[in-house]
């Protein structure tokens, strides 16, 4: 872990602002796209870069913003890695988001988010909060292999359940689906059943498969050699050096996914999910103005 003073903290995108407090990750997920060389990380992936001035930068940015919007975090680096326990930068940023009446869409794989459920509840009451959780495998033994340094799938589902009790909307990332590993109907159906039970608002899937780029590919294949002997060769025979690696079962799994979502009123088209994540209804802006 090393500390830097960042020059900025928010990136704007069509009225939605993204934020990464940390750079790198300690979860150890074998498939992580953020390891890809295209992101030009200048330090080892597990040597977390901490933007120690993130709260100050965020306060300056939100104070000067003329229009309220959703603030997204967690797309590149999980805001609830182990270092958050000591540093608490995510919580400080949430306090600032609450203070200025903005919304937040926060993505994680960690149950550490429950420590901040009070803040998330307050943000959701005054503006809007959406908690996003990645679920890849219902089998906790397999989870410990593909996502070794993060809480189990069952624990993540408990997080979704606790958010449901507070009325905080949730979105699940059902990705990646690893060909020949977790791409079974049994696995996908089990995850979807739990999503229905805890009333998630939406589920994001990009075609029931995996993407691999330079940097990510090498790390993933090394993990396959350790945990699934012979699997790397199977991948190479099947996909060569392709970027997109759809599951051979992608069509049937996608049909199952869409059927369950339609039957239960769950958003499932990525564009609909992102629209929901990015949209801060005007009424919330009005509420925050009148409450000043």
XYZ file of C-alpha atoms in Angstrom:
292
model
C 0.000 0.000 0.000
C 1.288 3.448 -0.880
C -0.201 6.924 -0.642
C -0.532 9.643 -3.259
C -2.062 13.094 -3.498
C -4.340 12.891 -6.497
C -5.054 15.869 -8.744
C -8.713 14.997 -9.173
C -11.261 12.446 -7.980
C -14.345 12.655 -10.247
C -14.755 11.728 -13.900
C -17.926 12.992 -15.572
C -20.010 10.931 -17.999
C -23.388 12.215 -19.212
C -24.439 13.643 -15.875
C -23.019 10.712 -13.906
C -19.717 11.075 -12.025
C -17.319 8.200 -11.304
C -14.835 8.006 -8.447
C -12.037 5.604 -7.511
C -10.495 6.142 -4.073
C -8.119 3.188 -4.400
C -6.222 1.781 -7.366
C -5.393 -1.925 -7.429
C -7.024 -4.643 -5.344
C -6.286 -7.325 -2.750
C -9.313 -9.565 -3.405
C -7.246 -11.826 -5.668
C -10.084 -12.677 -8.090
C -8.522 -14.835 -10.772
C -10.452 -13.197 -13.643
C -10.070 -9.486 -12.761
C -10.118 -7.263 -15.857
C -8.599 -4.372 -13.880
C -5.258 -6.196 -14.104
C -5.225 -5.600 -17.863
C -2.233 -3.655 -19.122
C -4.457 -1.267 -21.040
C -5.187 0.540 -17.762
C -1.478 1.448 -17.466
C -1.096 0.833 -13.768
C 2.417 1.876 -12.766
C 2.634 -0.269 -9.632
C 2.026 -3.927 -8.691
C -1.691 -4.644 -8.638
C -1.721 -5.722 -4.960
C 0.299 -2.648 -3.891
C -2.787 -0.499 -3.423
C -2.509 3.126 -4.455
C -4.423 5.178 -1.902
C -5.678 8.600 -2.919
C -5.253 10.001 0.555
C -6.734 13.388 -0.335
C -9.866 11.864 -1.901
C -12.293 13.320 0.706
C -10.904 16.827 0.292
C -11.023 16.575 -3.500
C -14.566 15.233 -3.402
C -15.801 17.990 -1.111
C -14.309 20.650 -3.364
C -15.882 19.057 -6.433
C -19.361 18.580 -4.950
C -19.434 22.026 -3.376
C -18.971 23.598 -6.796
C -21.338 21.328 -8.749
C -24.440 23.182 -9.874
C -26.548 20.095 -10.457
C -26.924 17.052 -8.239
C -26.101 13.665 -9.762
C -25.234 10.091 -8.901
C -21.665 9.399 -7.779
C -20.469 5.947 -8.789
C -17.602 4.065 -7.195
C -16.200 0.531 -7.313
C -16.037 -0.074 -11.061
C -12.236 -0.396 -11.172
C -11.201 -0.969 -7.543
C -13.359 -2.235 -4.706
C -14.040 0.550 -2.162
C -14.218 -2.033 0.645
C -10.863 -3.771 0.398
C -8.997 -4.725 3.572
C -7.295 -1.319 3.801
C -10.664 0.422 4.150
C -10.969 -1.042 7.655
C -8.049 1.099 8.797
C -8.283 4.101 6.470
C -12.046 4.660 6.274
C -11.764 6.807 3.136
C -14.885 5.334 1.560
C -16.908 6.217 4.630
C -15.534 9.768 4.658
C -16.514 10.175 1.019
C -20.001 8.823 1.720
C -20.367 11.398 4.492
C -19.519 14.140 1.998
C -21.965 12.752 -0.570
C -24.670 12.797 2.101
C -23.701 16.316 3.215
C -24.159 17.792 -0.264
C -27.271 15.834 -1.200
C -25.872 13.699 -4.006
C -26.770 10.091 -4.777
C -24.390 7.137 -4.814
C -24.107 3.890 -6.782
C -21.517 1.771 -4.996
C -20.140 -1.558 -6.227
C -18.377 -4.151 -4.065
C -17.836 -7.833 -3.316
C -17.267 -7.248 0.386
C -19.533 -7.439 3.409
C -17.528 -4.560 4.921
C -20.136 -2.360 3.274
C -22.470 -3.272 6.137
C -20.390 -1.061 8.419
C -21.672 1.902 6.410
C -25.289 0.817 6.054
C -26.386 3.709 8.269
C -24.876 6.226 5.862
C -26.218 4.419 2.818
C -29.677 4.446 4.372
C -29.473 8.193 5.000
C -28.284 8.881 1.451
C -31.117 6.763 0.065
C -33.657 8.690 2.118
C -32.430 12.131 1.074
C -31.269 11.338 -2.467
C -30.690 7.847 -3.885
C -28.389 4.945 -3.077
C -27.917 1.772 -5.093
C -25.700 -1.031 -3.798
C -24.191 -3.284 -6.462
C -22.850 -6.719 -5.597
C -20.986 -9.172 -7.828
C -22.146 -12.808 -7.662
C -20.375 -15.366 -9.829
C -20.794 -18.750 -8.154
C -23.253 -20.099 -5.613
C -20.742 -22.764 -4.560
C -18.685 -21.298 -1.724
C -15.884 -23.830 -2.255
C -15.522 -22.640 -5.837
C -15.868 -19.047 -4.658
C -12.795 -19.479 -2.453
C -10.825 -20.482 -5.546
C -11.948 -17.819 -8.010
C -12.353 -14.986 -5.445
C -9.979 -16.075 -2.662
C -9.616 -12.993 -0.468
C -13.182 -11.775 -0.270
C -16.297 -12.904 1.588
C -18.366 -15.839 0.355
C -21.308 -15.644 -2.009
C -23.669 -16.539 0.837
C -22.338 -13.606 2.838
C -22.794 -11.273 -0.118
C -26.387 -12.433 -0.469
C -26.817 -11.571 3.217
C -25.626 -8.055 2.390
C -28.314 -7.808 -0.304
C -30.880 -9.025 2.213
C -29.847 -6.386 4.764
C -30.104 -3.682 2.109
C -33.580 -4.945 1.212
C -34.663 -4.570 4.844
C -33.638 -0.906 4.723
C -35.323 -0.276 1.390
C -31.982 0.334 -0.320
C -32.190 -0.855 -3.947
C -29.629 -3.360 -5.197
C -28.196 -4.459 -8.528
C -26.283 -7.708 -9.043
C -23.426 -8.194 -11.510
C -23.774 -11.765 -12.781
C -20.386 -11.635 -14.378
C -18.060 -13.108 -15.339
C -19.380 -16.535 -16.180
C -16.273 -18.683 -16.596
C -16.541 -21.249 -19.404
C -16.357 -24.867 -18.184
C -16.153 -23.701 -14.523
C -19.274 -21.888 -13.281
C -21.361 -21.904 -16.473
C -23.916 -24.453 -15.317
C -27.674 -24.100 -15.188
C -27.567 -25.216 -11.554
C -25.219 -22.372 -10.611
C -26.991 -19.627 -12.547
C -30.441 -20.761 -11.353
C -29.305 -20.807 -7.715
C -27.953 -17.252 -7.933
C -31.073 -16.012 -9.711
C -33.317 -17.643 -7.112
C -31.557 -15.689 -4.373
C -31.765 -12.485 -6.401
C -35.521 -12.938 -6.613
C -35.762 -13.692 -2.895
C -33.961 -10.496 -1.866
C -35.812 -8.392 -4.453
C -32.901 -7.009 -6.455
C -33.810 -4.184 -8.814
C -31.634 -5.347 -11.683
C -29.089 -7.942 -12.794
C -26.265 -7.105 -15.191
C -24.976 -9.776 -17.568
C -22.850 -9.330 -20.680
C -23.627 -12.541 -22.527
C -22.683 -15.324 -20.102
C -18.964 -15.376 -20.653
C -15.578 -13.895 -19.880
C -13.265 -11.323 -21.433
C -9.476 -11.603 -21.367
C -6.889 -8.968 -22.235
C -3.125 -8.768 -21.983
C -2.156 -8.848 -18.321
C -5.473 -10.284 -17.196
C -5.106 -13.319 -19.480
C -1.711 -14.352 -18.092
C -2.883 -14.092 -14.488
C -6.045 -16.069 -15.247
C -4.190 -18.839 -17.044
C -1.690 -19.167 -14.192
C -4.644 -19.621 -11.831
C -6.167 -22.247 -14.119
C -2.901 -24.191 -14.069
C -2.916 -24.140 -10.252
C -6.534 -24.995 -9.632
C -7.907 -26.619 -12.802
C -5.131 -28.697 -14.462
C -5.608 -28.966 -18.213
C -8.186 -26.169 -18.331
C -5.839 -23.599 -19.861
C -5.198 -25.903 -22.822
C -8.949 -26.362 -23.226
C -9.410 -22.597 -23.315
C -6.670 -22.169 -25.913
C -8.150 -24.909 -28.106
C -11.622 -23.395 -27.835
C -10.945 -19.665 -27.970
C -7.400 -19.100 -29.182
C -6.387 -15.558 -28.267
C -9.900 -14.078 -28.423
C -10.979 -11.150 -26.249
C -14.527 -12.435 -25.774
C -14.934 -15.986 -24.457
C -18.644 -16.860 -24.393
C -19.714 -19.983 -22.577
C -20.719 -22.846 -24.884
C -23.953 -22.781 -22.867
C -24.425 -19.011 -23.281
C -27.664 -19.227 -25.268
C -29.501 -21.537 -22.882
C -28.193 -19.718 -19.800
C -29.226 -16.361 -21.248
C -32.718 -17.681 -21.954
C -33.001 -18.868 -18.350
C -31.694 -15.536 -17.065
C -34.129 -13.446 -19.101
C -37.078 -15.700 -18.310
C -36.578 -15.442 -14.545
C -35.995 -11.693 -14.713
C -39.105 -11.084 -16.811
C -41.257 -13.234 -14.529
C -40.116 -11.294 -11.472
C -39.968 -7.736 -12.817
C -36.167 -7.493 -12.587
C -34.267 -5.208 -14.963
C -31.922 -7.303 -17.107
C -30.933 -5.318 -20.180
C -27.585 -3.640 -19.397
C -28.760 -0.302 -20.783
C -31.806 -0.353 -18.498
C -29.684 -1.244 -15.468
C -27.170 1.517 -16.197
C -29.939 4.030 -16.778
C -31.332 3.174 -13.368
C -27.896 3.404 -11.739
C -27.098 6.745 -13.355
C -30.419 8.500 -12.893
C -31.006 10.796 -9.919
C -34.676 11.780 -10.074
C -35.337 15.511 -10.052
C -37.603 15.228 -7.023
C -34.595 14.283 -4.945
C -32.800 17.422 -6.071
C -35.824 19.465 -5.064
C -35.981 17.794 -1.680
C -32.319 18.553 -0.993
C -32.790 22.207 -1.993
C -35.818 22.698 0.238
C -34.066 21.019 3.152
C -31.132 23.465 3.111
